[in-house]
Amino acid sequence: MNTLKYLGSTLIRMLLLLFGVSIVCFFLIISSPIDPVDAYVGSESNISQEQKDVIAEHWGLNDPPVQRYITWLKNLLHGDMGDSIAFKKPVVQVLKERFVTSLVLMITAWVISGILGFILGILSGVFSGSVMDRIIKTFCFILSSTPAFWIGLLLLIVFSVNLGWFPVGFAVPVGKAAEDVTLLDRIYHLILPAFTLSITGVSNIALHTRQKIIDVMKSEYVLFAKARGETTWQVIKRHGLRNIAIPAITLQFASFSELFGGSVLAEQVFSYPGLGNAATTAGLKSDVPLLLGVALFSVLFVFAGNFIANLLYGILNPEIREGSEK
Amino acid sequence: MEQKKNILSVKNLSVSFKMYDKGLEQKDLKVISNLNISVQEGEILAIAGSSGSGKSLLASAILGILPNNASVDGIMTYCGMELTEELQKKLRGKEIALVPQSVAYLDPLMHVGSQVVGVRGTLEKMRTAFKRYELSKEVETMYPFQLSGGMARRILLSTAVIGDARLIVADEPTPGLSKEMAKDAMGHLRTLADEGRGIILITHDIDLAFEYADRVAVFYAGTTVETAPVEDFRNGPESLRHPYSKALWEALPQNGFKPIPGTQPYAGSLPEGCLFWPRCPVRTEACMKGEIPSRSLRGGEVCCIHAT
Ligand code: SF4
């Protein structure tokens, strides 16, 4: 019964959020100084003003904003998200294609940052106060105060331009036919963007894990475990991991928003054709349907992350899991 | 009593912590000084004193699990062997066991059964211990938060019997328990002692100590000021040796509730000479300087130059 109620209220909250985000986005884009028709035809073209007016009329740009929003909303409720101006394709199709590309990038970065952050956090927490701890901490503080795109640029300059180890951009080799692209090609193109994207997540999870493990090592149950003959290593294995895993996993799922935000920047730097890159394009071309589509999609994505985090917390924590049975 | 073997004896034990004062100035904070106790087979030695006197650190010192910034001085002997760091490492969780205060000392996310087994026990031994304390099989897969107060006490006791401990250090085993449950807990400890184990009962509940212990060591400002058979404490001030023990006795509700003027000094600002002199009604000039040695007196030990 409680679960149903929880699911219901979550669903309502999600719908409200989607609605709110779409309104804010819509009015932000239409107040953008970029004229969609100009962006569409390009500044060099010699299309006459009359022709431009025809396009604007065709797209419904001359209608009052509220009416335009309502039209969009009506179509959305019928499952139609409209066509992207920039890509000249249905928005749904763009989202689908782009998301698959982004997903690979985001999952890779997410897994790397989670594992790396967790390990660094444990090392620095267990040996807190040591030289290693100080190095890891400094490293994390620097990372967390550095924007992802800047790190991306740096990596690009060093590893792609100067050393030539990695490609300078895109998800597949330029000029290679789609059917010839190998998995290795894709991985090769993925490494730098994924690494860039993972870096911002690392410090978050590492610093959090560090603090948690310090608390755990100071806890009464660890003192008792030592009194019963457990070595430091056994204490970490038996009690440390168990007690820090739940908050770490929760945090990692709740970090979907940073992940998505970071992917917009990272994809831009590496010209990686993902969802974040599509969002930038849509913004620069005042592509209202696509931008709204991306916005809604990102809401769903972040919401899903938080939802999973909440669910997992309930499943993993015995106090909530078995406490509710009583 | 004379025939019984000494399980643990602690001589001139001091524990101090390295502390960083303002800036980088480092200073040693002495929390336990010149402490002397001994426990024999089959005996409960109560260490009684008000809170904040460093009693719990004594437990950590015996087990060798003090934090890294602590240093220990003095000699501890376990069954005739010097209790070195290596020996502590070998014995803790087996022959020397700690019975902690509450379930807070159990991992909240681990089944109770596997915690009782620990790293040094076996499943069979755990089951035997559970049987002894009438804990059903379902308890094995419970989490600490699901235990009732009574169950929790018996679980903590089973962690001690599973390793066949010869020396049990029980740190404040009764606070928060009802009168009956406290009695029950003490009854269990009594049984464990009667089976030949030595038990150190660290408590601030002086009544409890008087009721169940064989001998009582009175703890004040990080040291034991008097150790005496429990009968002396039951008899009253005339049988006691140290002014602080007498004052403690008189401060008990049933003996008039007379409070002791002044407060216990904190580690770091201990008086010179006898630690009790600022509050002692019978002090003299001689009490305020030099170290006051512990001496035997009428079948007990006392740390007071004027005691008779
Ligand atoms: S040594 Fe002196 S001050 Fe200390 S308890 Fe004895 S009489 Fe009192």
XYZ file of C-alpha atoms and ligand atoms in Angstrom:
642
model
C 0.000 0.000 0.000
C 2.771 2.343 0.993
C 4.712 1.434 -2.098
C 1.757 2.303 -4.306
C 1.343 5.618 -2.584
C 5.008 6.343 -3.005
C 4.946 5.448 -6.676
C 1.849 7.579 -7.216
C 3.285 10.655 -5.593
C 6.570 10.166 -7.431
C 4.731 9.999 -10.746
C 2.776 13.162 -9.996
C 5.914 14.982 -8.971
C 7.600 13.896 -12.156
C 4.745 15.123 -14.356
C 4.664 18.462 -12.573
C 8.386 18.789 -12.983
C 8.197 17.984 -16.708
C 5.457 20.526 -17.139
C 7.346 23.228 -15.261
C 10.612 22.593 -17.059
C 8.918 22.671 -20.456
C 7.275 26.044 -19.728
C 10.472 27.639 -18.456
C 12.456 26.252 -21.377
C 9.923 27.324 -23.913
C 9.847 30.924 -22.783
C 13.609 31.053 -22.413
C 14.154 29.894 -25.984
C 11.629 32.162 -27.592
C 13.174 35.132 -25.829
C 16.556 34.150 -27.258
C 17.922 36.770 -29.677
C 18.720 34.109 -32.260
C 16.132 34.073 -35.037
C 15.352 30.470 -35.958
C 14.728 31.285 -39.620
C 18.041 33.095 -39.987
C 19.778 30.252 -38.191
C 18.035 27.792 -40.485
C 18.826 29.403 -43.813
C 22.261 30.558 -42.763
C 23.613 34.091 -42.851
C 25.277 33.718 -46.272
C 22.164 32.717 -48.187
C 20.356 35.179 -50.380
C 16.839 34.123 -49.636
C 14.512 37.063 -49.777
C 12.641 38.465 -46.797
C 9.317 37.285 -48.319
C 10.530 33.729 -48.480
C 11.705 33.946 -44.888
C 8.276 35.192 -43.874
C 6.741 32.199 -45.583
C 8.959 29.844 -43.595
C 8.164 31.662 -40.364
C 4.455 31.442 -41.119
C 4.799 27.743 -41.969
C 6.504 27.044 -38.633
C 3.910 29.061 -36.782
C 6.489 31.520 -35.487
C 4.083 34.431 -35.873
C 1.500 33.004 -33.511
C 1.372 34.372 -29.951
C 3.776 32.442 -27.637
C 1.053 30.993 -25.428
C -0.733 29.574 -28.411
C 2.505 28.112 -29.732
C 3.161 26.438 -26.376
C -0.335 25.009 -26.226
C -0.026 23.630 -29.746
C 3.252 21.981 -28.788
C 1.747 20.548 -25.609
C -1.285 19.192 -27.481
C 0.908 17.462 -30.022
C 3.086 16.085 -27.240
C 0.081 14.535 -25.545
C -0.623 12.798 -28.849
C 2.885 11.470 -28.831
C 4.230 13.910 -31.392
C 7.263 15.916 -30.305
C 7.495 17.768 -33.593
C 10.344 17.991 -36.064
C 13.790 19.287 -35.355
C 14.615 22.356 -37.427
C 18.347 21.863 -37.133
C 18.411 18.176 -38.062
C 15.344 18.137 -40.309
C 14.152 14.956 -38.647
C 11.470 14.108 -36.093
C 12.649 15.066 -32.617
C 11.973 11.572 -31.291
C 14.321 10.102 -33.856
C 17.087 12.593 -33.051
C 16.729 11.908 -29.341
C 16.892 8.180 -29.910
C 19.983 8.247 -32.087
C 21.795 10.743 -29.969
C 20.951 9.127 -26.685
C 22.428 5.804 -27.688
C 25.730 7.522 -28.452
C 25.599 9.552 -25.252
C 24.598 6.605 -23.156
C 27.772 4.712 -23.998
C 29.790 7.763 -23.074
C 27.894 8.468 -19.883
C 27.844 4.887 -18.644
C 31.561 4.516 -19.240
C 32.302 7.752 -17.434
C 29.864 6.886 -14.679
C 31.411 3.495 -14.017
C 34.957 4.840 -14.149
C 34.218 7.730 -11.810
C 32.320 5.491 -9.412
C 34.996 2.831 -9.128
C 37.944 5.205 -9.187
C 36.323 7.578 -6.697
C 35.397 4.756 -4.372
C 38.896 3.312 -4.348
C 40.584 6.693 -3.921
C 38.155 7.576 -1.152
C 38.844 4.374 0.748
C 42.603 4.719 0.421
C 42.603 8.289 1.583
C 40.109 7.684 4.386
C 41.784 4.606 5.829
C 45.158 6.304 5.830
C 43.764 9.704 6.689
C 46.444 12.203 7.581
C 49.092 10.367 5.554
C 50.937 11.781 2.575
C 48.787 9.709 0.235
C 45.659 11.111 1.824
C 46.896 14.638 1.316
C 47.769 13.993 -2.311
C 44.388 12.436 -3.051
C 42.558 15.210 -1.249
C 44.418 17.956 -3.083
C 43.828 16.166 -6.360
C 40.092 15.984 -5.616
C 39.831 19.615 -4.606
C 41.583 20.723 -7.772
C 39.359 18.515 -9.910
C 36.145 19.619 -8.298
C 36.981 23.257 -8.810
C 37.981 22.808 -12.441
C 35.343 22.930 -15.167
C 35.038 19.750 -17.214
C 35.373 21.487 -20.568
C 38.676 23.001 -19.538
C 40.051 19.588 -18.556
C 38.696 18.284 -21.842
C 40.547 20.972 -23.782
C 43.712 20.248 -21.867
C 43.497 16.531 -22.591
C 42.732 17.263 -26.203
C 45.777 19.485 -26.572
C 48.134 17.116 -24.813
C 46.985 13.694 -25.996
C 45.437 14.410 -29.382
C 47.221 17.433 -30.760
C 50.702 17.172 -29.254
C 51.112 13.450 -28.719
C 48.663 12.318 -31.363
C 47.581 9.290 -29.317
C 43.875 9.911 -29.605
C 41.562 11.364 -32.275
C 40.623 15.024 -31.938
C 36.911 14.372 -32.008
C 33.790 12.530 -33.202
C 32.564 9.103 -32.212
C 33.846 7.284 -35.282
C 36.707 7.850 -37.733
C 35.960 10.653 -40.186
C 35.284 9.474 -43.712
C 34.873 5.823 -42.847
C 31.692 4.126 -44.067
C 29.308 3.331 -41.233
C 29.431 -0.427 -41.850
C 33.237 -0.439 -41.704
C 33.415 1.131 -38.272
C 34.704 -1.397 -35.754
C 34.070 -1.640 -32.053
C 37.708 -0.795 -31.518
C 37.226 2.418 -33.480
C 34.387 3.387 -31.215
C 36.279 2.624 -28.033
C 39.272 4.528 -29.347
C 37.096 7.598 -29.885
C 35.396 7.160 -26.566
C 38.425 7.177 -24.290
C 39.195 10.877 -23.985
C 35.612 12.163 -23.729
C 34.724 9.461 -21.210
C 37.788 10.231 -19.162
C 36.989 13.943 -19.208
C 33.440 13.321 -18.144
C 34.433 10.904 -15.383
C 36.901 13.296 -13.830
C 34.344 15.647 -12.339
C 32.433 12.765 -10.777
C 35.543 11.228 -9.226
C 36.240 13.926 -6.682
C 32.671 14.019 -5.485
C 32.464 10.322 -4.751
C 36.033 10.125 -3.452
C 35.635 12.919 -0.911
C 32.307 11.556 0.213
C 33.638 8.020 0.592
C 36.692 9.316 2.421
C 34.576 11.063 5.040
C 32.329 8.029 5.449
C 35.151 5.595 5.957
C 36.767 7.898 8.496
C 33.481 7.932 10.416
C 33.203 4.168 10.161
C 36.763 3.596 11.376
C 36.030 5.767 14.393
C 32.773 4.002 15.157
C 32.136 1.888 18.195
C 31.484 -1.220 16.146
C 34.907 -0.992 14.552
C 36.475 -0.599 17.981
C 34.666 -3.733 19.099
C 35.652 -5.581 15.930
C 39.278 -4.763 16.701
C 38.788 -5.876 20.277
C 37.660 -9.192 18.867
C 40.857 -9.643 16.935
C 40.104 -8.197 13.515
C 43.012 -6.599 11.707
C 42.641 -3.268 9.928
C 42.259 -5.039 6.608
C 39.609 -7.392 7.990
C 37.770 -4.450 9.489
C 37.666 -2.697 6.126
C 36.535 -5.829 4.339
C 33.889 -6.870 6.847
C 32.547 -3.544 8.073
C 34.046 -0.728 6.031
C 32.848 -1.666 2.558
C 29.454 -2.727 3.803
C 28.789 0.531 5.559
C 30.068 2.911 2.921
C 28.690 1.129 -0.126
C 25.086 2.220 0.395
C 25.751 5.952 0.593
C 28.254 5.724 -2.242
C 25.869 3.915 -4.576
C 23.053 6.283 -3.682
C 25.251 9.269 -4.328
C 26.397 7.867 -7.633
C 22.840 7.446 -8.892
C 21.878 10.853 -7.617
C 24.713 12.351 -9.625
C 22.931 11.805 -12.961
C 22.293 15.527 -13.232
C 25.992 16.387 -13.038
C 26.676 13.579 -15.460
C 24.219 14.961 -17.989
C 25.383 18.518 -17.496
C 28.992 17.437 -17.869
C 28.211 15.490 -21.015
C 26.930 18.634 -22.730
C 30.313 20.275 -22.227
C 32.446 17.218 -22.851
C 30.598 16.340 -26.043
C 30.985 19.878 -27.287
C 34.734 19.881 -26.729
C 35.202 16.556 -28.502
C 32.515 17.133 -31.168
C 31.045 13.908 -29.888
C 27.654 13.500 -31.569
C 25.583 12.793 -28.484
C 22.575 14.294 -26.815
C 24.550 17.055 -25.136
C 25.963 18.066 -28.474
C 22.452 18.087 -29.949
C 21.320 20.357 -27.105
C 24.014 22.892 -27.967
C 23.100 22.799 -31.641
C 19.426 23.207 -30.817
C 20.185 26.196 -28.621
C 22.348 27.903 -31.216
C 19.688 27.459 -33.887
C 16.717 28.283 -31.705
C 15.373 24.834 -32.505
C 12.435 24.956 -30.109
C 11.030 21.427 -30.534
C 14.415 19.750 -30.226
C 15.519 21.803 -27.252
C 12.274 21.095 -25.457
C 12.691 17.443 -26.327
C 16.205 17.358 -24.893
C 15.058 19.244 -21.799
C 12.235 16.825 -21.121
C 14.511 13.917 -21.766
C 17.142 15.199 -19.345
C 14.467 15.656 -16.697
C 13.410 12.055 -17.144
C 17.009 10.924 -17.037
C 17.877 12.785 -13.831
C 14.583 11.825 -12.277
C 15.244 8.179 -13.047
C 18.637 8.451 -11.365
C 17.180 9.882 -8.190
C 14.372 7.386 -8.229
C 16.788 4.468 -8.531
C 18.894 5.983 -5.743
C 15.872 6.077 -3.443
C 14.784 2.572 -4.356
C 18.253 1.131 -3.883
C 18.639 2.821 -0.547
C 15.471 1.147 0.614
C 16.493 -2.218 -0.762
C 20.074 -2.180 0.494
C 19.471 -0.766 3.937
C 18.093 -3.505 6.179
C 16.707 -0.996 8.625
C 14.312 0.297 5.974
C 13.843 -3.005 4.186
C 13.024 -5.151 7.195
C 11.859 -2.362 9.426
C 8.834 -1.756 7.228
C 7.702 -5.352 7.560
C 7.002 -4.939 11.218
C 41.787 -16.974 47.691
C 45.527 -17.454 48.083
C 45.532 -20.564 45.892
C 43.915 -18.840 42.950
C 45.944 -17.854 39.957
C 46.422 -14.273 38.972
C 44.992 -13.755 35.511
C 45.896 -10.180 34.978
C 47.959 -7.759 36.913
C 48.578 -4.191 35.922
C 51.412 -2.266 37.517
C 52.008 1.474 37.260
C 50.040 1.790 34.075
C 49.927 5.202 32.433
C 48.213 6.149 29.223
C 48.816 9.465 27.559
C 47.687 11.032 24.335
C 49.744 13.157 22.029
C 47.761 16.296 21.523
C 48.391 19.283 19.393
C 47.903 22.402 21.388
C 47.471 25.717 19.644
C 49.641 25.717 16.563
C 52.165 22.963 16.372
C 53.042 22.715 19.996
C 52.745 19.132 20.987
C 51.910 18.001 24.448
C 51.204 14.767 26.218
C 47.900 14.479 27.945
C 48.016 11.907 30.692
C 44.633 10.287 31.189
C 45.647 7.276 33.262
C 48.528 7.394 35.692
C 50.105 4.907 38.087
C 47.212 2.559 37.922
C 47.462 -0.778 39.735
C 44.965 -3.599 39.562
C 44.928 -7.349 39.517
C 42.296 -9.951 38.781
C 42.271 -13.572 39.793
C 40.457 -16.609 38.491
C 36.841 -16.741 39.488
C 36.779 -13.172 40.592
C 34.902 -10.078 39.612
C 36.941 -6.963 40.114
C 34.828 -3.861 39.853
C 36.465 -0.647 38.776
C 34.160 2.007 40.086
C 34.346 5.719 39.645
C 32.415 8.587 38.221
C 32.339 9.112 34.488
C 35.136 10.974 32.810
C 37.777 9.280 34.892
C 39.298 7.335 31.995
C 37.852 3.966 32.908
C 36.958 2.952 29.372
C 40.475 3.678 28.196
C 41.685 1.088 30.642
C 39.698 -1.514 28.718
C 41.283 -0.405 25.450
C 44.718 -0.451 27.050
C 44.290 -4.031 28.262
C 43.145 -5.140 24.814
C 45.770 -3.099 23.003
C 43.309 -1.170 20.877
C 44.058 2.365 21.914
C 44.149 4.945 19.141
C 47.463 5.551 17.402
C 48.242 8.768 19.208
C 48.190 7.065 22.610
C 51.237 5.778 24.399
C 51.245 3.266 27.213
C 53.687 2.877 30.044
C 53.872 0.318 32.821
C 53.769 -3.450 33.053
C 50.846 -5.725 32.400
C 51.103 -9.419 33.087
C 48.678 -11.998 31.782
C 48.817 -15.453 33.399
C 52.462 -14.930 34.265
C 53.476 -13.687 30.816
C 54.199 -10.108 30.014
C 51.274 -8.783 28.037
C 53.094 -7.342 25.062
C 51.525 -5.862 21.975
C 52.015 -9.117 20.080
C 50.446 -11.135 22.840
C 47.501 -8.756 22.974
C 47.064 -9.152 19.245
C 47.073 -12.911 19.638
C 44.741 -13.058 22.606
C 42.095 -10.442 21.985
C 38.888 -11.908 20.768
C 40.008 -15.264 22.152
C 41.333 -15.409 25.690
C 40.760 -11.762 26.437
C 37.319 -10.525 25.533
C 35.524 -7.250 25.742
C 31.837 -7.101 26.545
C 30.753 -3.686 25.350
C 27.968 -1.454 26.547
C 25.327 -1.689 23.891
C 24.318 -2.745 20.397
C 26.038 0.374 19.106
C 29.116 -1.829 19.215
C 27.662 -4.121 16.586
C 27.822 -3.425 12.870
C 24.335 -2.151 11.986
C 24.403 -3.753 8.544
C 25.625 -7.225 9.422
C 23.688 -10.233 10.584
C 24.177 -10.791 14.281
C 25.205 -14.415 13.805
C 28.183 -13.714 11.594
C 29.235 -10.909 13.894
C 29.281 -13.252 16.862
C 31.346 -15.717 14.834
C 33.710 -12.872 14.001
C 37.058 -13.716 12.485
C 38.116 -16.091 15.219
C 35.029 -18.174 15.947
C 33.206 -20.946 14.155
C 29.570 -21.562 13.352
C 29.312 -24.431 15.835
C 30.824 -22.399 18.636
C 28.413 -19.582 17.896
C 25.463 -21.974 18.032
C 26.671 -23.359 21.350
C 26.979 -19.853 22.730
C 23.522 -18.978 21.458
C 22.095 -22.063 23.081
C 23.718 -21.168 26.348
C 21.998 -17.795 26.303
C 18.717 -19.149 24.944
C 18.951 -17.286 21.689
C 16.897 -18.923 18.977
C 18.197 -19.724 15.541
C 16.260 -16.852 13.977
C 18.406 -14.405 15.903
C 21.390 -15.389 13.776
C 20.005 -13.606 10.737
C 18.711 -10.579 12.579
C 20.238 -7.148 12.338
C 21.254 -5.314 15.515
C 18.352 -2.861 15.251
C 15.917 -5.763 15.472
C 17.187 -6.986 18.837
C 15.394 -6.333 22.068
C 17.444 -4.966 24.941
C 17.686 -8.331 26.649
C 18.620 -10.136 23.472
C 21.315 -7.573 22.763
C 22.914 -8.179 26.163
C 22.972 -11.911 25.641
C 24.407 -11.490 22.139
C 27.208 -9.365 23.516
C 27.882 -11.952 26.202
C 28.003 -14.717 23.635
C 30.796 -12.861 21.847
C 32.833 -13.395 24.997
C 32.054 -17.062 25.606
C 32.551 -18.082 21.986
C 36.302 -17.576 22.262
C 36.592 -19.286 25.652
C 37.795 -16.102 27.230
C 39.700 -16.350 30.489
C 39.608 -12.640 31.050
C 36.505 -10.611 30.330
C 36.457 -6.858 30.441
C 32.877 -5.675 30.778
C 32.630 -1.987 30.056
C 29.571 -0.386 31.658
C 27.337 -3.374 30.970
C 24.205 -2.059 32.621
C 23.320 1.553 31.905
C 19.946 1.937 30.286
C 18.791 -1.420 31.550
C 15.880 -1.887 33.899
C 16.620 -3.107 37.404
C 15.718 -6.703 36.520
C 17.697 -6.707 33.321
C 20.719 -5.250 35.055
C 20.445 -7.992 37.663
C 20.157 -10.556 34.922
C 23.224 -9.204 33.156
C 25.209 -9.234 36.368
C 24.008 -12.741 37.106
C 25.436 -13.877 33.784
C 28.763 -12.257 34.573
C 28.756 -13.908 37.994
C 28.261 -17.312 36.367
C 31.090 -16.646 33.943
C 33.339 -15.770 36.872
C 32.292 -18.841 38.847
C 33.383 -20.955 35.895
C 36.921 -19.770 36.539
C 37.220 -16.633 34.470
C 38.536 -13.338 35.688
C 36.223 -10.422 35.126
C 36.911 -6.738 35.181
C 33.698 -4.852 35.575
C 34.066 -1.214 34.659
C 31.145 0.750 35.983
C 30.020 4.043 37.384
C 27.136 2.301 39.126
C 28.716 1.952 42.553
C 25.749 0.147 44.064
C 26.000 -2.505 41.427
C 29.695 -2.935 42.046
C 29.083 -3.315 45.790
C 26.460 -5.934 45.165
C 28.150 -8.261 42.682
C 31.898 -7.783 42.789
C 34.425 -9.658 44.913
C 36.763 -6.735 45.089
C 36.323 -3.111 44.216
C 38.918 -0.712 42.900
C 37.963 2.920 43.284
C 38.982 4.980 40.328
C 39.689 8.680 40.600
C 41.193 11.066 38.032
C 42.832 8.267 36.061
C 44.159 6.140 38.850
C 42.994 3.629 41.435
C 43.004 5.195 44.869
C 41.883 2.144 46.791
C 41.334 -1.527 46.137
C 39.553 -3.513 48.799
C 37.376 -6.573 49.352
C 33.755 -5.798 48.702
C 32.835 -6.495 52.347
C 34.675 -3.357 53.375
C 32.505 -1.333 51.078
C 29.411 -2.976 52.438
C 30.534 -2.290 56.016
C 30.948 1.404 55.489
C 33.488 4.191 55.966
C 35.158 2.703 59.051
C 36.355 -0.272 57.033
C 37.455 1.823 54.069
C 40.897 3.315 53.703
C 40.897 6.221 51.293
C 39.079 9.507 51.992
C 37.599 9.435 48.495
C 36.149 5.938 48.974
C 34.620 7.059 52.233
C 33.169 10.122 50.581
C 31.806 8.023 47.717
C 30.118 5.740 50.198
C 28.516 8.644 51.979
C 27.379 10.132 48.698
C 25.202 7.073 48.007
C 21.466 7.749 48.366
C 20.966 5.081 51.038
C 23.853 6.477 53.106
C 22.752 10.067 53.343
C 23.383 11.418 49.842
C 26.175 13.637 51.082
C 27.787 15.221 48.037
C 31.558 15.516 47.757
C 32.545 19.166 47.488
C 34.552 20.166 44.442
C 34.953 18.422 41.111
C 37.212 15.777 39.692
C 40.250 17.361 38.022
C 40.587 16.960 34.262
C 43.481 15.277 32.564
C 45.964 17.994 31.742
C 45.279 20.004 34.868
C 45.968 17.447 37.567
C 47.189 18.734 40.917
C 50.642 17.892 42.137
C 51.017 15.322 44.860
C 47.899 13.384 45.767
C 45.288 13.768 43.046
C 42.567 14.098 45.644
C 44.077 16.713 47.903
C 42.061 19.705 46.660
C 38.919 17.944 47.851
C 40.313 15.991 50.768
C 39.037 16.885 54.249
C 42.074 15.420 56.019
C 44.912 16.641 53.815
C 48.193 17.998 55.203
C 51.147 19.820 53.671
C 52.784 16.502 52.864
C 49.936 15.486 50.552
C 50.563 18.263 48.065
C 53.919 17.245 46.733
C 55.689 14.199 45.420
C 54.201 10.945 44.304
C 51.937 9.108 46.688
C 52.840 5.420 46.438
C 50.311 2.653 46.638
C 50.669 0.504 49.748
C 49.012 -2.506 51.300
C 46.792 -1.919 54.257
C 44.438 -4.256 56.092
C 44.055 -6.640 53.149
C 43.648 -3.917 50.554
C 45.654 -1.391 48.624
C 45.498 2.309 49.175
C 47.056 5.400 47.709
C 47.020 7.782 50.662
C 49.734 8.677 53.111
C 47.409 9.170 56.045
C 45.173 6.170 55.647
C 44.974 3.798 58.571
S 47.146 11.554 50.537
Fe 46.460 13.293 51.735
S 45.182 14.436 50.353
Fe 45.477 12.445 49.485
S 43.753 11.332 50.135
Fe 45.336 10.911 51.598
S 45.001 12.431 53.160
Fe 43.836 13.112 51.455
